[in-house]
Amino acid sequence: MLASSATDGNEIMKLTHLDEKNRPRMVDVTGKEPSLREAVAVGSVLMKPDTVRAIESGGVAKGNVYATAQIAGIMAAKKTSSIIPMCHPLGLTGIDIDFVSDPDKGEITVTGRVKTLDRTGVEMEAMTAVSVAALTIYDMCKSADREIVLSGIRLLEKRGGKSGTFVRKE
């Protein structure tokens, strides 16, 4: 059950969500000092160009797609610890969800930025926010476009904590 991954060719990484008997556990962060932590995640919603144009013009029967997806993403970030078993409940201090559309390509890029002043990071909250915002776009547009694809949900960057800053090299 212990998965390993080479980190530098020689070192083996131990998964922190397994105890010494390989049983699942939530990591104890009691001894950590709260610090400012931030994470940014991104994902794409791929669809027909006409579907993006309908969203942009307000022509989707279910209503304002971006506003609804924004609220859904914010709510999802706040509930991450309820749906991801080993995530700690966190006091989130900021959540922003942004959308950039490219109607010609039939693509909407969803970006989620989450902040906290806590003992552990907010990477999962940022990725959950992006995932649920993207799913909400799908839900609101599925009657017009059944071929929508959610793609490339990933962490772009994180700041704070013992491990410091991570910025994905794209």
PDB file of C-alpha atoms in Angstrom:
ATOM      1  CA  MET A   1       0.000   0.000   0.000  1.00  0.00           C
ATOM      2  CA  LEU A   2       2.955   2.302   0.460  1.00  0.00           C
ATOM      3  CA  ALA A   3       3.621   3.908  -2.869  1.00  0.00           C
ATOM      4  CA  SER A   4       7.054   5.222  -3.511  1.00  0.00           C
ATOM      5  CA  SER A   5       8.375   7.773  -5.874  1.00  0.00           C
ATOM      6  CA  ALA A   6      11.947   8.706  -6.615  1.00  0.00           C
ATOM      7  CA  THR A   7      12.541  12.333  -5.752  1.00  0.00           C
ATOM      8  CA  ASP A   8      16.178  12.654  -6.759  1.00  0.00           C
ATOM      9  CA  GLY A   9      16.892   9.206  -8.120  1.00  0.00           C
ATOM     10  CA  ASN A  10      17.930   7.752  -4.753  1.00  0.00           C
ATOM     11  CA  GLU A  11      15.510   9.034  -2.137  1.00  0.00           C
ATOM     12  CA  ILE A  12      12.156   7.309  -1.526  1.00  0.00           C
ATOM     13  CA  MET A  13       9.187   9.486  -0.570  1.00  0.00           C
ATOM     14  CA  LYS A  14       6.870   8.215   2.189  1.00  0.00           C
ATOM     15  CA  LEU A  15       3.233   9.122   1.835  1.00  0.00           C
ATOM     16  CA  THR A  16       2.199  11.277   4.774  1.00  0.00           C
ATOM     17  CA  HIS A  17      -1.406  10.081   4.845  1.00  0.00           C
ATOM     18  CA  LEU A  18      -0.353   6.577   5.912  1.00  0.00           C
ATOM     19  CA  ASP A  19       0.739   5.689   9.438  1.00  0.00           C
ATOM     20  CA  GLU A  20       3.525   3.270  10.388  1.00  0.00           C
ATOM     21  CA  LYS A  21       1.107   0.353   9.792  1.00  0.00           C
ATOM     22  CA  ASN A  22       0.092   1.686   6.357  1.00  0.00           C
ATOM     23  CA  ARG A  23      -3.343   2.748   7.601  1.00  0.00           C
ATOM     24  CA  PRO A  24      -4.923   5.971   6.361  1.00  0.00           C
ATOM     25  CA  ARG A  25      -4.631   8.961   8.670  1.00  0.00           C
ATOM     26  CA  MET A  26      -5.059  12.707   8.600  1.00  0.00           C
ATOM     27  CA  VAL A  27      -1.693  14.384   9.171  1.00  0.00           C
ATOM     28  CA  ASP A  28      -1.369  16.024  12.598  1.00  0.00           C
ATOM     29  CA  VAL A  29      -0.640  19.731  12.090  1.00  0.00           C
ATOM     30  CA  THR A  30      -1.117  20.707  15.737  1.00  0.00           C
ATOM     31  CA  GLY A  31       2.513  21.730  16.209  1.00  0.00           C
ATOM     32  CA  LYS A  32       2.678  23.910  13.107  1.00  0.00           C
ATOM     33  CA  GLU A  33       2.388  27.678  13.368  1.00  0.00           C
ATOM     34  CA  PRO A  34      -0.305  29.335  11.258  1.00  0.00           C
ATOM     35  CA  SER A  35       1.112  31.202   8.271  1.00  0.00           C
ATOM     36  CA  LEU A  36      -0.199  32.885   5.142  1.00  0.00           C
ATOM     37  CA  ARG A  37      -0.767  30.269   2.453  1.00  0.00           C
ATOM     38  CA  GLU A  38      -2.038  30.677  -1.066  1.00  0.00           C
ATOM     39  CA  ALA A  39      -2.684  28.370  -4.004  1.00  0.00           C
ATOM     40  CA  VAL A  40      -3.673  28.938  -7.623  1.00  0.00           C
ATOM     41  CA  ALA A  41      -5.214  26.218  -9.771  1.00  0.00           C
ATOM     42  CA  VAL A  42      -6.430  26.218 -13.342  1.00  0.00           C
ATOM     43  CA  GLY A  43      -8.482  24.054 -15.682  1.00  0.00           C
ATOM     44  CA  SER A  44     -10.135  24.223 -19.080  1.00  0.00           C
ATOM     45  CA  VAL A  45     -13.674  23.687 -20.281  1.00  0.00           C
ATOM     46  CA  LEU A  46     -13.670  22.748 -23.965  1.00  0.00           C
ATOM     47  CA  MET A  47     -16.862  23.136 -25.989  1.00  0.00           C
ATOM     48  CA  LYS A  48     -18.288  24.209 -29.298  1.00  0.00           C
ATOM     49  CA  PRO A  49     -17.396  27.812 -30.183  1.00  0.00           C
ATOM     50  CA  ASP A  50     -21.120  28.633 -30.379  1.00  0.00           C
ATOM     51  CA  THR A  51     -21.555  27.467 -26.782  1.00  0.00           C
ATOM     52  CA  VAL A  52     -18.879  29.886 -25.573  1.00  0.00           C
ATOM     53  CA  ARG A  53     -20.532  32.656 -27.571  1.00  0.00           C
ATOM     54  CA  ALA A  54     -23.910  31.837 -25.976  1.00  0.00           C
ATOM     55  CA  ILE A  55     -22.332  32.051 -22.509  1.00  0.00           C
ATOM     56  CA  GLU A  56     -20.681  35.373 -23.383  1.00  0.00           C
ATOM     57  CA  SER A  57     -23.903  36.867 -24.730  1.00  0.00           C
ATOM     58  CA  GLY A  58     -26.073  35.663 -21.849  1.00  0.00           C
ATOM     59  CA  GLY A  59     -27.925  33.294 -24.155  1.00  0.00           C
ATOM     60  CA  VAL A  60     -27.918  30.200 -21.936  1.00  0.00           C
ATOM     61  CA  ALA A  61     -31.416  29.200 -20.807  1.00  0.00           C
ATOM     62  CA  LYS A  62     -30.369  28.334 -17.237  1.00  0.00           C
ATOM     63  CA  GLY A  63     -29.060  31.849 -16.565  1.00  0.00           C
ATOM     64  CA  ASN A  64     -25.748  33.585 -15.927  1.00  0.00           C
ATOM     65  CA  VAL A  65     -23.208  30.793 -16.338  1.00  0.00           C
ATOM     66  CA  TYR A  66     -20.199  32.674 -14.984  1.00  0.00           C
ATOM     67  CA  ALA A  67     -21.943  34.008 -11.866  1.00  0.00           C
ATOM     68  CA  THR A  68     -23.364  30.581 -11.047  1.00  0.00           C
ATOM     69  CA  ALA A  69     -20.023  28.832 -11.642  1.00  0.00           C
ATOM     70  CA  GLN A  70     -18.244  31.457  -9.530  1.00  0.00           C
ATOM     71  CA  ILE A  71     -20.570  30.867  -6.579  1.00  0.00           C
ATOM     72  CA  ALA A  72     -20.298  27.090  -7.010  1.00  0.00           C
ATOM     73  CA  GLY A  73     -16.489  27.280  -7.018  1.00  0.00           C
ATOM     74  CA  ILE A  74     -16.452  29.410  -3.873  1.00  0.00           C
ATOM     75  CA  MET A  75     -18.853  27.057  -2.096  1.00  0.00           C
ATOM     76  CA  ALA A  76     -16.790  24.040  -3.162  1.00  0.00           C
ATOM     77  CA  ALA A  77     -13.537  25.503  -1.816  1.00  0.00           C
ATOM     78  CA  LYS A  78     -15.249  26.063   1.534  1.00  0.00           C
ATOM     79  CA  LYS A  79     -16.485  22.443   1.619  1.00  0.00           C
ATOM     80  CA  THR A  80     -13.304  20.694   0.431  1.00  0.00           C
ATOM     81  CA  SER A  81     -12.628  18.984   3.769  1.00  0.00           C
ATOM     82  CA  SER A  82     -16.122  17.470   3.616  1.00  0.00           C
ATOM     83  CA  ILE A  83     -15.499  15.714   0.308  1.00  0.00           C
ATOM     84  CA  ILE A  84     -11.743  14.965   0.286  1.00  0.00           C
ATOM     85  CA  PRO A  85     -11.168  12.575   3.209  1.00  0.00           C
ATOM     86  CA  MET A  86      -7.720  13.667   4.440  1.00  0.00           C
ATOM     87  CA  CYS A  87      -8.132  17.432   3.997  1.00  0.00           C
ATOM     88  CA  HIS A  88      -8.172  19.572   7.113  1.00  0.00           C
ATOM     89  CA  PRO A  89     -11.045  22.006   7.628  1.00  0.00           C
ATOM     90  CA  LEU A  90      -9.509  25.438   7.115  1.00  0.00           C
ATOM     91  CA  GLY A  91     -10.511  29.001   7.777  1.00  0.00           C
ATOM     92  CA  LEU A  92     -10.283  30.368   4.258  1.00  0.00           C
ATOM     93  CA  THR A  93      -9.601  34.094   4.055  1.00  0.00           C
ATOM     94  CA  GLY A  94     -10.036  34.628   0.326  1.00  0.00           C
ATOM     95  CA  ILE A  95     -11.408  32.797  -2.705  1.00  0.00           C
ATOM     96  CA  ASP A  96     -11.411  34.190  -6.244  1.00  0.00           C
ATOM     97  CA  ILE A  97     -12.673  32.398  -9.339  1.00  0.00           C
ATOM     98  CA  ASP A  98     -11.946  33.909 -12.751  1.00  0.00           C
ATOM     99  CA  PHE A  99     -12.866  32.943 -16.302  1.00  0.00           C
ATOM    100  CA  VAL A 100     -11.098  33.715 -19.565  1.00  0.00           C
ATOM    101  CA  SER A 101     -12.865  32.680 -22.735  1.00  0.00           C
ATOM    102  CA  ASP A 102     -11.614  32.054 -26.234  1.00  0.00           C
ATOM    103  CA  PRO A 103     -14.751  31.662 -28.361  1.00  0.00           C
ATOM    104  CA  ASP A 104     -12.806  30.834 -31.525  1.00  0.00           C
ATOM    105  CA  LYS A 105     -11.118  27.874 -29.803  1.00  0.00           C
ATOM    106  CA  GLY A 106     -14.244  26.900 -27.873  1.00  0.00           C
ATOM    107  CA  GLU A 107     -12.426  27.158 -24.550  1.00  0.00           C
ATOM    108  CA  ILE A 108     -12.996  28.696 -21.162  1.00  0.00           C
ATOM    109  CA  THR A 109     -10.087  28.737 -18.733  1.00  0.00           C
ATOM    110  CA  VAL A 110     -11.115  28.633 -15.079  1.00  0.00           C
ATOM    111  CA  THR A 111      -8.658  29.943 -12.487  1.00  0.00           C
ATOM    112  CA  GLY A 112      -9.123  29.597  -8.740  1.00  0.00           C
ATOM    113  CA  ARG A 113      -7.055  31.427  -6.117  1.00  0.00           C
ATOM    114  CA  VAL A 114      -7.494  30.498  -2.445  1.00  0.00           C
ATOM    115  CA  LYS A 115      -5.858  32.035   0.649  1.00  0.00           C
ATOM    116  CA  THR A 116      -5.720  31.148   4.309  1.00  0.00           C
ATOM    117  CA  LEU A 117      -3.852  32.005   7.477  1.00  0.00           C
ATOM    118  CA  ASP A 118      -3.607  28.463   8.810  1.00  0.00           C
ATOM    119  CA  ARG A 119      -1.389  25.452   9.533  1.00  0.00           C
ATOM    120  CA  THR A 120      -1.685  23.683   6.177  1.00  0.00           C
ATOM    121  CA  GLY A 121      -1.993  24.649   2.535  1.00  0.00           C
ATOM    122  CA  VAL A 122      -4.953  25.301   0.277  1.00  0.00           C
ATOM    123  CA  GLU A 123      -3.943  23.432  -2.881  1.00  0.00           C
ATOM    124  CA  MET A 124      -6.876  21.030  -2.643  1.00  0.00           C
ATOM    125  CA  GLU A 125      -9.300  23.902  -2.046  1.00  0.00           C
ATOM    126  CA  ALA A 126      -8.063  25.713  -5.160  1.00  0.00           C
ATOM    127  CA  MET A 127      -8.315  22.582  -7.325  1.00  0.00           C
ATOM    128  CA  THR A 128     -11.739  21.719  -5.906  1.00  0.00           C
ATOM    129  CA  ALA A 129     -12.953  25.247  -6.653  1.00  0.00           C
ATOM    130  CA  VAL A 130     -11.787  24.992 -10.274  1.00  0.00           C
ATOM    131  CA  SER A 131     -13.258  21.503 -10.685  1.00  0.00           C
ATOM    132  CA  VAL A 132     -16.692  22.442  -9.384  1.00  0.00           C
ATOM    133  CA  ALA A 133     -16.792  25.730 -11.299  1.00  0.00           C
ATOM    134  CA  ALA A 134     -15.979  23.772 -14.482  1.00  0.00           C
ATOM    135  CA  LEU A 135     -18.614  21.134 -13.662  1.00  0.00           C
ATOM    136  CA  THR A 136     -21.147  23.913 -13.148  1.00  0.00           C
ATOM    137  CA  ILE A 137     -20.387  25.317 -16.603  1.00  0.00           C
ATOM    138  CA  TYR A 138     -20.970  21.823 -17.989  1.00  0.00           C
ATOM    139  CA  ASP A 139     -24.238  21.460 -16.070  1.00  0.00           C
ATOM    140  CA  MET A 140     -25.578  24.799 -17.250  1.00  0.00           C
ATOM    141  CA  CYS A 141     -24.661  24.185 -20.897  1.00  0.00           C
ATOM    142  CA  LYS A 142     -25.147  20.426 -21.347  1.00  0.00           C
ATOM    143  CA  SER A 143     -28.544  20.738 -23.015  1.00  0.00           C
ATOM    144  CA  ALA A 144     -26.958  22.792 -25.803  1.00  0.00           C
ATOM    145  CA  ASP A 145     -23.621  20.949 -26.023  1.00  0.00           C
ATOM    146  CA  ARG A 146     -23.205  17.328 -24.905  1.00  0.00           C
ATOM    147  CA  GLU A 147     -19.574  17.222 -26.055  1.00  0.00           C
ATOM    148  CA  ILE A 148     -18.159  19.539 -23.371  1.00  0.00           C
ATOM    149  CA  VAL A 149     -14.862  18.289 -21.922  1.00  0.00           C
ATOM    150  CA  LEU A 150     -13.206  19.305 -18.658  1.00  0.00           C
ATOM    151  CA  SER A 151      -9.444  19.217 -19.042  1.00  0.00           C
ATOM    152  CA  GLY A 152      -6.116  19.928 -17.418  1.00  0.00           C
ATOM    153  CA  ILE A 153      -7.144  20.725 -13.856  1.00  0.00           C
ATOM    154  CA  ARG A 154      -3.860  21.348 -12.074  1.00  0.00           C
ATOM    155  CA  LEU A 155      -2.028  23.343  -9.442  1.00  0.00           C
ATOM    156  CA  LEU A 156      -0.194  26.308 -10.964  1.00  0.00           C
ATOM    157  CA  GLU A 157       1.422  27.665  -7.836  1.00  0.00           C
ATOM    158  CA  LYS A 158       1.406  27.586  -4.065  1.00  0.00           C
ATOM    159  CA  ARG A 159       3.025  29.812  -1.511  1.00  0.00           C
ATOM    160  CA  GLY A 160       3.666  29.503   2.192  1.00  0.00           C
ATOM    161  CA  GLY A 161       4.343  26.735   4.629  1.00  0.00           C
ATOM    162  CA  LYS A 162       7.430  24.646   5.280  1.00  0.00           C
ATOM    163  CA  SER A 163       7.845  23.599   1.638  1.00  0.00           C
ATOM    164  CA  GLY A 164       7.790  27.218   0.445  1.00  0.00           C
ATOM    165  CA  THR A 165       6.881  28.267  -3.052  1.00  0.00           C
ATOM    166  CA  PHE A 166       5.990  26.019  -5.965  1.00  0.00           C
ATOM    167  CA  VAL A 167       5.422  27.374  -9.467  1.00  0.00           C
ATOM    168  CA  ARG A 168       4.553  24.906 -12.249  1.00  0.00           C
ATOM    169  CA  LYS A 169       6.797  25.090 -15.288  1.00  0.00           C
ATOM    170  CA  GLU A 170       4.366  24.946 -18.179  1.00  0.00           C
TER     171      GLU A 170
END
